[in-house]
């Protein structure tokens, strides 16, 4: 059974500072993908970044980077230069069966972390 | 770029009524997923369709059914609604298994 754990219910960061949101996962499938989504108070789910289990390098997308430590089964999201608009709920999710970045499998989500950016 | 469209965005129903939620995936996307997010919870997978065939099923109540049509849009039908069905329902789509892009969600309130 797959499992995603986000141990930080809430995080606070000062504007323009960097912040790391933690995510650990558990799976016996060697092929999997890890996702991060942002959910603002308006409710939509916004895709941020993806990391495949066979990817050698950490994924980056603009101010977002994923600190992938496979042996520790962690996939932490790093947001650099935080902005007020980054205040939202952040979900880590995993999909099993990813082969070369593709899978038709479902996402399993963690409990989420609420990030608050202070001016 | 075109995104996933869901309708309606908000829906209020009474207990024991029925509801139909619609999803229009991103053009050319071949897979549709439905998720349910209860208040203060993470999204839970309900069901998915690949090329109009059911491909996976999660914790979807027997009172719910879904299908994908020839134009690839999908509908989630919910009957005998209960208070606990109040949630945000997301549809997501993907092309050839790459990513999952979510729609804005339908907020269902059962009174």
PDB file of C-alpha atoms in Angstrom:
ATOM      1  CA  UNK A   1       0.000   0.000   0.000  1.00  0.00           C
ATOM      2  CA  UNK A   2       1.255   3.428  -0.818  1.00  0.00           C
ATOM      3  CA  UNK A   3       1.335   6.207   1.692  1.00  0.00           C
ATOM      4  CA  UNK A   4       2.240   9.880   1.714  1.00  0.00           C
ATOM      5  CA  UNK A   5       3.072  11.769   4.886  1.00  0.00           C
ATOM      6  CA  UNK A   6       3.285  15.504   5.320  1.00  0.00           C
ATOM      7  CA  UNK A   7       4.256  16.145   8.926  1.00  0.00           C
ATOM      8  CA  UNK A   8       3.907  19.936   8.917  1.00  0.00           C
ATOM      9  CA  UNK A   9       0.267  20.987   9.319  1.00  0.00           C
ATOM     10  CA  UNK A  10       1.295  24.632   9.010  1.00  0.00           C
ATOM     11  CA  UNK A  11       4.367  26.600   8.043  1.00  0.00           C
ATOM     12  CA  UNK A  12       5.176  30.299   8.240  1.00  0.00           C
ATOM     13  CA  UNK A  13       7.744  32.144   6.163  1.00  0.00           C
ATOM     14  CA  UNK A  14       8.765  35.739   5.685  1.00  0.00           C
ATOM     15  CA  UNK A  15       8.288  37.236   2.258  1.00  0.00           C
ATOM     16  CA  UNK A  16      11.357  36.780   0.023  1.00  0.00           C
ATOM     17  CA  UNK A  17      12.712  33.966   2.195  1.00  0.00           C
ATOM     18  CA  UNK A  18      12.948  30.322   1.105  1.00  0.00           C
ATOM     19  CA  UNK A  19      10.825  27.599   2.666  1.00  0.00           C
ATOM     20  CA  UNK A  20      10.907  23.801   2.588  1.00  0.00           C
ATOM     21  CA  UNK A  21       7.763  21.707   2.813  1.00  0.00           C
ATOM     22  CA  UNK A  22       8.362  18.120   3.852  1.00  0.00           C
ATOM     23  CA  UNK A  23       6.977  14.987   2.225  1.00  0.00           C
ATOM     24  CA  UNK A  24       7.858  11.369   2.839  1.00  0.00           C
ATOM     25  CA  UNK A  25       6.394   8.424   1.015  1.00  0.00           C
ATOM     26  CA  UNK A  26       6.194   4.687   1.224  1.00  0.00           C
ATOM     27  CA  UNK A  27       5.827   2.323  -1.706  1.00  0.00           C
ATOM     28  CA  UNK A  28       7.131  -1.046  -2.797  1.00  0.00           C
ATOM     29  CA  UNK A  29       6.812  -0.135  -6.471  1.00  0.00           C
ATOM     30  CA  UNK A  30      10.198   0.842  -7.926  1.00  0.00           C
ATOM     31  CA  UNK A  31       8.473   2.971 -10.557  1.00  0.00           C
ATOM     32  CA  UNK A  32       6.583   5.920  -9.188  1.00  0.00           C
ATOM     33  CA  UNK A  33       6.097   9.625  -9.627  1.00  0.00           C
ATOM     34  CA  UNK A  34       5.870  12.368  -7.047  1.00  0.00           C
ATOM     35  CA  UNK A  35       3.793  15.506  -7.509  1.00  0.00           C
ATOM     36  CA  UNK A  36       3.264  18.742  -5.663  1.00  0.00           C
ATOM     37  CA  UNK A  37       0.049  20.719  -5.979  1.00  0.00           C
ATOM     38  CA  UNK A  38      -0.938  24.118  -4.617  1.00  0.00           C
ATOM     39  CA  UNK A  39      -4.485  24.729  -3.453  1.00  0.00           C
ATOM     40  CA  UNK A  40      -5.316  28.387  -2.754  1.00  0.00           C
ATOM     41  CA  UNK A  41      -8.311  29.340  -0.652  1.00  0.00           C
ATOM     42  CA  UNK A  42     -10.353  29.523  -3.848  1.00  0.00           C
ATOM     43  CA  UNK A  43     -10.085  25.734  -4.043  1.00  0.00           C
ATOM     44  CA  UNK A  44      -8.484  24.887  -7.369  1.00  0.00           C
ATOM     45  CA  UNK A  45      -5.614  22.395  -7.522  1.00  0.00           C
ATOM     46  CA  UNK A  46      -2.616  23.816  -9.323  1.00  0.00           C
ATOM     47  CA  UNK A  47       0.128  21.472 -10.531  1.00  0.00           C
ATOM     48  CA  UNK A  48       3.577  22.693  -9.479  1.00  0.00           C
ATOM     49  CA  UNK A  49       6.240  20.095 -10.094  1.00  0.00           C
ATOM     50  CA  UNK A  50       6.860  16.419 -10.882  1.00  0.00           C
ATOM     51  CA  UNK A  51       9.701  14.013 -10.063  1.00  0.00           C
ATOM     52  CA  UNK A  52       9.987  10.500 -11.446  1.00  0.00           C
ATOM     53  CA  UNK A  53      11.601   7.798  -9.359  1.00  0.00           C
ATOM     54  CA  UNK A  54      14.241   7.170 -12.017  1.00  0.00           C
ATOM     55  CA  UNK A  55      15.077  10.811 -12.576  1.00  0.00           C
ATOM     56  CA  UNK A  56      18.694  11.436 -11.726  1.00  0.00           C
ATOM     57  CA  UNK A  57      18.359  15.147 -11.166  1.00  0.00           C
ATOM     58  CA  UNK A  58      16.068  17.068  -8.876  1.00  0.00           C
ATOM     59  CA  UNK A  59      13.148  18.674 -10.693  1.00  0.00           C
ATOM     60  CA  UNK A  60      12.931  22.441 -10.885  1.00  0.00           C
ATOM     61  CA  UNK A  61      10.180  24.737 -12.139  1.00  0.00           C
ATOM     62  CA  UNK A  62      10.893  28.418 -11.693  1.00  0.00           C
ATOM     63  CA  UNK A  63      10.917  29.180  -7.955  1.00  0.00           C
ATOM     64  CA  UNK A  64       9.950  25.592  -7.140  1.00  0.00           C
ATOM     65  CA  UNK A  65      12.418  22.771  -6.735  1.00  0.00           C
ATOM     66  CA  UNK A  66      11.992  19.259  -5.453  1.00  0.00           C
ATOM     67  CA  UNK A  67      14.629  17.884  -3.099  1.00  0.00           C
ATOM     68  CA  UNK A  68      14.382  14.188  -3.970  1.00  0.00           C
ATOM     69  CA  UNK A  69      16.189  11.821  -1.619  1.00  0.00           C
ATOM     70  CA  UNK A  70      15.278   8.369  -2.851  1.00  0.00           C
ATOM     71  CA  UNK A  71      17.044   6.360  -0.150  1.00  0.00           C
ATOM     72  CA  UNK A  72      15.238   8.336   2.538  1.00  0.00           C
ATOM     73  CA  UNK A  73      11.973   8.255   0.543  1.00  0.00           C
ATOM     74  CA  UNK A  74      11.536  11.974   0.815  1.00  0.00           C
ATOM     75  CA  UNK A  75      10.434  14.530  -1.758  1.00  0.00           C
ATOM     76  CA  UNK A  76      10.530  17.939  -0.155  1.00  0.00           C
ATOM     77  CA  UNK A  77       9.305  21.022  -1.988  1.00  0.00           C
ATOM     78  CA  UNK A  78      11.531  24.081  -1.807  1.00  0.00           C
ATOM     79  CA  UNK A  79      10.010  27.449  -2.638  1.00  0.00           C
ATOM     80  CA  UNK A  80      12.580  30.178  -3.098  1.00  0.00           C
ATOM     81  CA  UNK A  81      11.924  33.905  -2.690  1.00  0.00           C
ATOM     82  CA  UNK A  82       8.462  33.432  -1.169  1.00  0.00           C
ATOM     83  CA  UNK A  83       5.703  35.758  -2.285  1.00  0.00           C
ATOM     84  CA  UNK A  84       2.451  36.697  -0.562  1.00  0.00           C
ATOM     85  CA  UNK A  85       0.611  34.833  -3.305  1.00  0.00           C
ATOM     86  CA  UNK A  86       2.313  31.610  -2.235  1.00  0.00           C
ATOM     87  CA  UNK A  87       0.067  31.453   0.836  1.00  0.00           C
ATOM     88  CA  UNK A  88      -1.995  28.316   0.242  1.00  0.00           C
ATOM     89  CA  UNK A  89      -2.376  24.634   1.062  1.00  0.00           C
ATOM     90  CA  UNK A  90       0.285  22.447  -0.517  1.00  0.00           C
ATOM     91  CA  UNK A  91      -0.255  18.771  -1.241  1.00  0.00           C
ATOM     92  CA  UNK A  92       2.330  16.121  -1.993  1.00  0.00           C
ATOM     93  CA  UNK A  93       1.024  13.204  -4.051  1.00  0.00           C
ATOM     94  CA  UNK A  94       2.343   9.940  -5.423  1.00  0.00           C
ATOM     95  CA  UNK A  95       1.419   7.836  -8.405  1.00  0.00           C
ATOM     96  CA  UNK A  96       2.623   4.273  -8.758  1.00  0.00           C
ATOM     97  CA  UNK A  97       3.559   2.568 -11.975  1.00  0.00           C
ATOM     98  CA  UNK A  98       5.312   5.561 -13.514  1.00  0.00           C
ATOM     99  CA  UNK A  99       7.529   4.451 -16.359  1.00  0.00           C
ATOM    100  CA  UNK A 100       9.435   7.236 -18.040  1.00  0.00           C
ATOM    101  CA  UNK A 101       7.165   9.793 -16.458  1.00  0.00           C
ATOM    102  CA  UNK A 102       3.906   8.240 -17.604  1.00  0.00           C
ATOM    103  CA  UNK A 103       1.255   6.272 -15.800  1.00  0.00           C
ATOM    104  CA  UNK A 104      -2.491   6.016 -15.922  1.00  0.00           C
ATOM    105  CA  UNK A 105      -2.624   5.421 -12.187  1.00  0.00           C
ATOM    106  CA  UNK A 106      -4.408   7.419  -9.541  1.00  0.00           C
ATOM    107  CA  UNK A 107      -2.825   9.980  -7.250  1.00  0.00           C
ATOM    108  CA  UNK A 108      -2.599   9.399  -3.517  1.00  0.00           C
ATOM    109  CA  UNK A 109      -2.291  12.596  -1.533  1.00  0.00           C
ATOM    110  CA  UNK A 110      -0.738  13.563   1.759  1.00  0.00           C
ATOM    111  CA  UNK A 111      -2.628  15.528   4.380  1.00  0.00           C
ATOM    112  CA  UNK A 112      -1.321  18.849   3.145  1.00  0.00           C
ATOM    113  CA  UNK A 113       0.643  21.744   4.637  1.00  0.00           C
ATOM    114  CA  UNK A 114      -0.799  25.224   4.992  1.00  0.00           C
ATOM    115  CA  UNK A 115       1.831  27.794   4.091  1.00  0.00           C
ATOM    116  CA  UNK A 116       1.441  31.374   5.282  1.00  0.00           C
ATOM    117  CA  UNK A 117       3.749  34.030   3.882  1.00  0.00           C
ATOM    118  CA  UNK A 118       4.164  37.100   6.079  1.00  0.00           C
ATOM    119  CA  UNK A 119       5.027  40.514   4.610  1.00  0.00           C
TER     120      UNK A 119
ATOM    121  CA  UNK B   1      -3.977  27.068 -22.910  1.00  0.00           C
ATOM    122  CA  UNK B   2      -7.250  25.211 -22.512  1.00  0.00           C
ATOM    123  CA  UNK B   3      -7.904  23.745 -19.076  1.00  0.00           C
ATOM    124  CA  UNK B   4     -10.230  21.180 -17.587  1.00  0.00           C
ATOM    125  CA  UNK B   5     -13.778  22.503 -17.361  1.00  0.00           C
ATOM    126  CA  UNK B   6     -16.198  21.420 -14.682  1.00  0.00           C
ATOM    127  CA  UNK B   7     -19.836  22.293 -14.313  1.00  0.00           C
ATOM    128  CA  UNK B   8     -21.567  23.385 -12.296  1.00  0.00           C
ATOM    129  CA  UNK B   9     -19.073  25.132 -10.049  1.00  0.00           C
ATOM    130  CA  UNK B  10     -21.461  25.132  -7.121  1.00  0.00           C
ATOM    131  CA  UNK B  11     -24.403  22.877  -6.412  1.00  0.00           C
ATOM    132  CA  UNK B  12     -26.801  22.738  -3.503  1.00  0.00           C
ATOM    133  CA  UNK B  13     -28.976  19.671  -3.087  1.00  0.00           C
ATOM    134  CA  UNK B  14     -31.150  18.216  -0.377  1.00  0.00           C
ATOM    135  CA  UNK B  15     -30.732  14.813   1.189  1.00  0.00           C
ATOM    136  CA  UNK B  16     -31.938  11.933  -0.985  1.00  0.00           C
ATOM    137  CA  UNK B  17     -31.776  14.027  -4.145  1.00  0.00           C
ATOM    138  CA  UNK B  18     -29.609  13.257  -7.147  1.00  0.00           C
ATOM    139  CA  UNK B  19     -26.798  15.288  -8.683  1.00  0.00           C
ATOM    140  CA  UNK B  20     -24.859  15.151 -11.930  1.00  0.00           C
ATOM    141  CA  UNK B  21     -21.407  16.661 -12.210  1.00  0.00           C
ATOM    142  CA  UNK B  22     -19.831  17.221 -15.593  1.00  0.00           C
ATOM    143  CA  UNK B  23     -16.199  17.300 -16.660  1.00  0.00           C
ATOM    144  CA  UNK B  24     -14.707  18.384 -19.965  1.00  0.00           C
ATOM    145  CA  UNK B  25     -11.051  17.322 -20.134  1.00  0.00           C
ATOM    146  CA  UNK B  26      -8.302  19.227 -21.856  1.00  0.00           C
ATOM    147  CA  UNK B  27      -8.679  18.625 -25.635  1.00  0.00           C
ATOM    148  CA  UNK B  28      -7.001  15.406 -26.814  1.00  0.00           C
ATOM    149  CA  UNK B  29      -6.485  14.142 -23.264  1.00  0.00           C
ATOM    150  CA  UNK B  30      -7.349  10.457 -23.130  1.00  0.00           C
ATOM    151  CA  UNK B  31      -7.810   9.868 -19.390  1.00  0.00           C
ATOM    152  CA  UNK B  32     -10.201  11.384 -16.872  1.00  0.00           C
ATOM    153  CA  UNK B  33     -10.016  11.030 -13.101  1.00  0.00           C
ATOM    154  CA  UNK B  34     -12.545  11.957 -10.415  1.00  0.00           C
ATOM    155  CA  UNK B  35     -11.531  12.897  -6.870  1.00  0.00           C
ATOM    156  CA  UNK B  36     -13.539  13.863  -3.803  1.00  0.00           C
ATOM    157  CA  UNK B  37     -12.154  16.305  -1.228  1.00  0.00           C
ATOM    158  CA  UNK B  38     -14.088  16.556   2.022  1.00  0.00           C
ATOM    159  CA  UNK B  39     -13.765  19.653   4.227  1.00  0.00           C
ATOM    160  CA  UNK B  40     -10.248  19.909   5.600  1.00  0.00           C
ATOM    161  CA  UNK B  41      -9.193  16.661   3.941  1.00  0.00           C
ATOM    162  CA  UNK B  42      -6.946  15.590   1.118  1.00  0.00           C
ATOM    163  CA  UNK B  43      -8.471  14.534  -2.214  1.00  0.00           C
ATOM    164  CA  UNK B  44      -9.538  10.912  -2.459  1.00  0.00           C
ATOM    165  CA  UNK B  45      -9.623   9.035  -5.754  1.00  0.00           C
ATOM    166  CA  UNK B  46     -13.041   7.880  -6.910  1.00  0.00           C
ATOM    167  CA  UNK B  47     -12.804   6.530 -10.441  1.00  0.00           C
ATOM    168  CA  UNK B  48     -10.951   6.939 -13.737  1.00  0.00           C
ATOM    169  CA  UNK B  49     -11.589   6.359 -17.420  1.00  0.00           C
ATOM    170  CA  UNK B  50      -9.158   5.732 -20.239  1.00  0.00           C
ATOM    171  CA  UNK B  51     -10.452   6.035 -23.779  1.00  0.00           C
ATOM    172  CA  UNK B  52     -14.035   5.865 -22.517  1.00  0.00           C
ATOM    173  CA  UNK B  53     -13.503   2.663 -20.546  1.00  0.00           C
ATOM    174  CA  UNK B  54     -13.334   2.505 -16.763  1.00  0.00           C
ATOM    175  CA  UNK B  55      -9.686   2.011 -15.895  1.00  0.00           C
ATOM    176  CA  UNK B  56      -9.609   2.117 -12.094  1.00  0.00           C
ATOM    177  CA  UNK B  57     -11.988   2.400  -9.205  1.00  0.00           C
ATOM    178  CA  UNK B  58     -11.363   3.746  -5.742  1.00  0.00           C
ATOM    179  CA  UNK B  59     -13.564   4.404  -2.759  1.00  0.00           C
ATOM    180  CA  UNK B  60     -16.622   5.341  -4.764  1.00  0.00           C
ATOM    181  CA  UNK B  61     -19.964   4.600  -3.077  1.00  0.00           C
ATOM    182  CA  UNK B  62     -22.411   2.325  -4.886  1.00  0.00           C
ATOM    183  CA  UNK B  63     -24.781   5.311  -5.008  1.00  0.00           C
ATOM    184  CA  UNK B  64     -22.363   6.998  -7.397  1.00  0.00           C
ATOM    185  CA  UNK B  65     -21.777   6.096 -11.018  1.00  0.00           C
ATOM    186  CA  UNK B  66     -19.736   7.653 -13.745  1.00  0.00           C
ATOM    187  CA  UNK B  67     -19.087   7.342 -17.426  1.00  0.00           C
ATOM    188  CA  UNK B  68     -17.064   8.886 -20.198  1.00  0.00           C
ATOM    189  CA  UNK B  69     -18.757   9.738 -23.448  1.00  0.00           C
ATOM    190  CA  UNK B  70     -17.647   9.599 -27.073  1.00  0.00           C
ATOM    191  CA  UNK B  71     -16.554  13.248 -26.959  1.00  0.00           C
ATOM    192  CA  UNK B  72     -14.423  12.360 -23.894  1.00  0.00           C
ATOM    193  CA  UNK B  73     -16.431  14.404 -21.442  1.00  0.00           C
ATOM    194  CA  UNK B  74     -17.321  12.597 -18.257  1.00  0.00           C
ATOM    195  CA  UNK B  75     -20.224  12.722 -15.851  1.00  0.00           C
ATOM    196  CA  UNK B  76     -20.401  11.712 -12.210  1.00  0.00           C
ATOM    197  CA  UNK B  77     -23.916  10.770 -11.160  1.00  0.00           C
ATOM    198  CA  UNK B  78     -24.735  10.782  -7.484  1.00  0.00           C
ATOM    199  CA  UNK B  79     -27.999   9.466  -6.094  1.00  0.00           C
ATOM    200  CA  UNK B  80     -29.610   9.339  -2.655  1.00  0.00           C
ATOM    201  CA  UNK B  81     -27.372  12.141  -1.530  1.00  0.00           C
ATOM    202  CA  UNK B  82     -26.242  12.189   2.077  1.00  0.00           C
ATOM    203  CA  UNK B  83     -24.911  15.018   4.214  1.00  0.00           C
ATOM    204  CA  UNK B  84     -21.491  13.362   4.097  1.00  0.00           C
ATOM    205  CA  UNK B  85     -21.372  13.746   0.327  1.00  0.00           C
ATOM    206  CA  UNK B  86     -20.826  17.472   0.787  1.00  0.00           C
ATOM    207  CA  UNK B  87     -17.379  18.016  -0.683  1.00  0.00           C
ATOM    208  CA  UNK B  88     -15.332  19.504  -3.464  1.00  0.00           C
ATOM    209  CA  UNK B  89     -15.335  17.178  -6.466  1.00  0.00           C
ATOM    210  CA  UNK B  90     -12.426  17.429  -8.840  1.00  0.00           C
ATOM    211  CA  UNK B  91     -11.993  16.121 -12.306  1.00  0.00           C
ATOM    212  CA  UNK B  92      -8.479  15.764 -13.688  1.00  0.00           C
ATOM    213  CA  UNK B  93      -7.244  14.774 -17.108  1.00  0.00           C
ATOM    214  CA  UNK B  94      -4.027  13.546 -18.638  1.00  0.00           C
ATOM    215  CA  UNK B  95      -2.623  12.684 -22.052  1.00  0.00           C
ATOM    216  CA  UNK B  96      -0.831   9.363 -22.428  1.00  0.00           C
ATOM    217  CA  UNK B  97      -0.255   9.227 -18.686  1.00  0.00           C
ATOM    218  CA  UNK B  98       1.736  12.428 -18.443  1.00  0.00           C
ATOM    219  CA  UNK B  99       0.760  14.563 -15.453  1.00  0.00           C
ATOM    220  CA  UNK B 100      -2.720  15.089 -14.044  1.00  0.00           C
ATOM    221  CA  UNK B 101      -4.281  18.479 -14.574  1.00  0.00           C
ATOM    222  CA  UNK B 102      -7.164  19.387 -12.334  1.00  0.00           C
ATOM    223  CA  UNK B 103     -10.277  21.344 -13.087  1.00  0.00           C
ATOM    224  CA  UNK B 104     -11.559  24.068 -10.754  1.00  0.00           C
ATOM    225  CA  UNK B 105     -13.818  21.630  -8.931  1.00  0.00           C
ATOM    226  CA  UNK B 106     -17.520  21.453  -8.189  1.00  0.00           C
ATOM    227  CA  UNK B 107     -18.492  22.344  -4.645  1.00  0.00           C
ATOM    228  CA  UNK B 108     -21.455  20.204  -3.642  1.00  0.00           C
ATOM    229  CA  UNK B 109     -23.426  21.080  -0.556  1.00  0.00           C
ATOM    230  CA  UNK B 110     -26.053  18.649   0.686  1.00  0.00           C
ATOM    231  CA  UNK B 111     -28.566  20.084   3.137  1.00  0.00           C
TER     232      UNK B 111
END
